[in-house]
């Protein structure tokens, strides 16, 4: 076990550029769970950590601003029925300068407004972004070979970088030719995708599950990538009950008909049961861990708990060691959002704004 912790420590400082090793086999069947692609064992994860990979780095500047909005065509020819938006939703859209006609509301996402660690937007030509493109390639391959379309991105705990990973991956998927991609912010205790993107879309999954709006009314389009987003909407505490209910099952079923790939940003696996429910609705899961923080024994325990046929891989985020106050911040942010107060730290969760990120898949 000492070698494992040493590997994590070394991974947080190395500058090697050798791509991470891929697992030797990918045998699986379409969402049946009967075939075994091989759950990454403690030994395999340790080998991945020792193999080294490129570091994705960005500066620490944080910017946030609401973007302009306009309408765009729905994917696959889908259209919103005119006039079905609720009065509250209509008022919100009017304030944002947007209207609903025969398409989704669209937001122009600019590199000047997003969280800088969204490198797919802020640094698309960087070597760091290439690591996310490598991850995108694996997702596309899984989609073609294994008929996997819905992927859950979760983490062992807070501060691992799962939301940034999900957004970067989804943005790049949407840029792939002929791909319609949707990202769902299902971390309803702390919905923050819109904060990172610098847009003001106050309704989303929470309102869809509550019956206030339809799925089509909750989805927005993010240009210029053409990525579709179902924001989290209002923060709430009854998340496990909502996600395990029939309404969310219908949401995923309908989303599968509308989009080619679905990325689901899930709550931390090591804290809540929500992620387990989401994984049961999806085709595969990616576990995000952070070097210098996540204990290897915790990774091993979580991998043992996950369905063997649905674990696609582990993503290692490398960061500088920092005082671990993220759990307090996470709970504090819940309280602020419930009371209608803005989040601290410039609107971006502190635990996600890290110096360095690396991918081991």
Short mmCIF file of C-alpha atoms in Angstrom, two decimals, residues 203-331:
data_model
loop_
_atom_site.label_atom_id
_atom_site.label_comp_id
_atom_site.label_asym_id
_atom_site.label_seq_id
_atom_site.Cartn_x
_atom_site.Cartn_y
_atom_site.Cartn_z
CA UNK A 203 -34.39 26.20 -14.32
CA UNK A 204 -33.51 22.65 -15.25
CA UNK A 205 -33.61 19.07 -14.01
CA UNK A 206 -34.99 20.01 -10.60
CA UNK A 207 -38.02 21.66 -12.20
CA UNK A 208 -38.42 18.85 -14.76
CA UNK A 209 -38.56 16.25 -11.98
CA UNK A 210 -40.91 18.48 -10.00
CA UNK A 211 -43.32 18.65 -12.93
CA UNK A 212 -43.07 22.42 -13.43
CA UNK A 213 -41.59 22.17 -16.94
CA UNK A 214 -41.04 19.54 -19.62
CA UNK A 215 -37.66 18.09 -20.52
CA UNK A 216 -37.56 20.11 -23.75
CA UNK A 217 -38.30 23.29 -21.83
CA UNK A 218 -35.42 22.62 -19.46
CA UNK A 219 -32.72 21.92 -22.06
CA UNK A 220 -30.64 24.77 -23.48
CA UNK A 221 -28.12 24.83 -26.32
CA UNK A 222 -24.54 26.01 -25.81
CA UNK A 223 -22.88 27.59 -28.82
CA UNK A 224 -20.55 27.55 -30.68
CA UNK A 225 -20.02 23.86 -29.86
CA UNK A 226 -23.67 22.94 -30.22
CA UNK A 227 -23.65 21.15 -26.87
CA UNK A 228 -26.99 20.73 -25.13
CA UNK A 229 -27.29 21.21 -21.38
CA UNK A 230 -29.96 20.26 -18.88
CA UNK A 231 -28.99 22.50 -15.93
CA UNK A 232 -29.55 21.43 -12.35
CA UNK A 233 -32.02 24.18 -11.61
CA UNK A 234 -33.00 24.85 -8.01
CA UNK A 235 -30.91 23.12 -5.34
CA UNK A 236 -32.82 20.59 -3.24
CA UNK A 237 -32.27 17.82 -0.71
CA UNK A 238 -34.68 15.07 -1.83
CA UNK A 239 -32.31 14.08 -4.63
CA UNK A 240 -32.11 10.32 -4.08
CA UNK A 241 -35.90 10.00 -4.07
CA UNK A 242 -36.26 12.02 -7.28
CA UNK A 243 -33.49 10.27 -9.19
CA UNK A 244 -34.78 6.81 -8.26
CA UNK A 245 -38.33 7.63 -9.32
CA UNK A 246 -40.11 6.94 -12.61
CA UNK A 247 -39.94 10.55 -13.80
CA UNK A 248 -36.15 10.54 -14.02
CA UNK A 249 -36.25 7.17 -15.77
CA UNK A 250 -38.51 8.73 -18.40
CA UNK A 251 -36.14 11.71 -18.69
CA UNK A 252 -33.22 9.41 -19.54
CA UNK A 253 -35.34 7.38 -21.96
CA UNK A 254 -36.47 10.50 -23.78
CA UNK A 255 -32.95 11.95 -23.80
CA UNK A 256 -31.63 8.74 -25.40
CA UNK A 257 -34.07 9.23 -28.27
CA UNK A 258 -32.99 12.83 -28.80
CA UNK A 259 -29.20 12.62 -28.40
CA UNK A 260 -26.31 10.40 -29.45
CA UNK A 261 -24.32 10.77 -26.22
CA UNK A 262 -25.34 11.77 -22.71
CA UNK A 263 -22.87 12.87 -20.03
CA UNK A 264 -24.30 12.87 -16.50
CA UNK A 265 -22.48 14.92 -13.87
CA UNK A 266 -23.31 12.98 -10.70
CA UNK A 267 -22.86 13.75 -7.00
CA UNK A 268 -19.81 12.25 -5.24
CA UNK A 269 -20.07 8.49 -4.99
CA UNK A 270 -18.38 8.29 -1.61
CA UNK A 271 -20.84 10.66 0.06
CA UNK A 272 -24.32 10.13 -1.39
CA UNK A 273 -26.31 7.24 -2.85
CA UNK A 274 -27.41 9.41 -5.77
CA UNK A 275 -24.52 8.34 -7.99
CA UNK A 276 -25.35 4.64 -7.55
CA UNK A 277 -28.89 5.33 -8.74
CA UNK A 278 -27.60 7.29 -11.73
CA UNK A 279 -25.13 4.55 -12.69
CA UNK A 280 -28.00 2.06 -12.76
CA UNK A 281 -29.74 4.31 -15.31
CA UNK A 282 -26.65 4.80 -17.49
CA UNK A 283 -24.45 2.52 -19.59
CA UNK A 284 -21.08 3.18 -17.95
CA UNK A 285 -19.34 5.20 -15.26
CA UNK A 286 -16.04 7.07 -15.01
CA UNK A 287 -14.61 7.62 -11.54
CA UNK A 288 -12.65 10.83 -10.94
CA UNK A 289 -10.03 10.78 -8.17
CA UNK A 290 -7.47 13.34 -7.06
CA UNK A 291 -3.81 12.63 -6.45
CA UNK A 292 -2.57 13.74 -3.07
CA UNK A 293 -6.06 13.58 -1.58
CA UNK A 294 -7.94 10.40 -2.46
CA UNK A 295 -6.78 7.35 -0.52
CA UNK A 296 -6.10 4.29 -2.61
CA UNK A 297 -8.05 2.11 -0.18
CA UNK A 298 -11.07 4.34 -0.79
CA UNK A 299 -10.72 3.96 -4.56
CA UNK A 300 -10.49 0.19 -4.22
CA UNK A 301 -13.56 0.08 -1.97
CA UNK A 302 -15.64 2.19 -4.34
CA UNK A 303 -14.65 0.12 -7.37
CA UNK A 304 -15.70 -3.03 -5.57
CA UNK A 305 -19.14 -1.50 -4.92
CA UNK A 306 -19.78 -0.53 -8.54
CA UNK A 307 -21.35 -2.87 -11.10
CA UNK A 308 -18.42 -4.60 -12.77
CA UNK A 309 -19.77 -4.31 -16.29
CA UNK A 310 -20.36 -0.55 -16.04
CA UNK A 311 -16.98 0.75 -14.88
CA UNK A 312 -15.28 2.22 -17.94
CA UNK A 313 -12.23 3.65 -16.18
CA UNK A 314 -10.62 5.93 -13.60
CA UNK A 315 -9.64 9.55 -14.22
CA UNK A 316 -6.77 10.88 -12.11
CA UNK A 317 -6.73 14.60 -11.40
CA UNK A 318 -3.37 15.92 -10.24
CA UNK A 319 -3.41 18.95 -8.00
CA UNK A 320 -1.20 20.77 -5.56
CA UNK A 321 -1.73 19.71 -1.96
CA UNK A 322 -4.07 22.16 -0.27
CA UNK A 323 -5.80 22.32 3.11
CA UNK A 324 -8.79 20.03 2.89
CA UNK A 325 -11.68 22.33 3.76
CA UNK A 326 -13.81 21.29 0.79
CA UNK A 327 -16.31 19.22 2.79
CA UNK A 328 -17.17 22.26 4.86
CA UNK A 329 -17.39 24.40 1.75
CA UNK A 330 -19.63 21.86 0.02
CA UNK A 331 -22.15 21.89 2.87
#
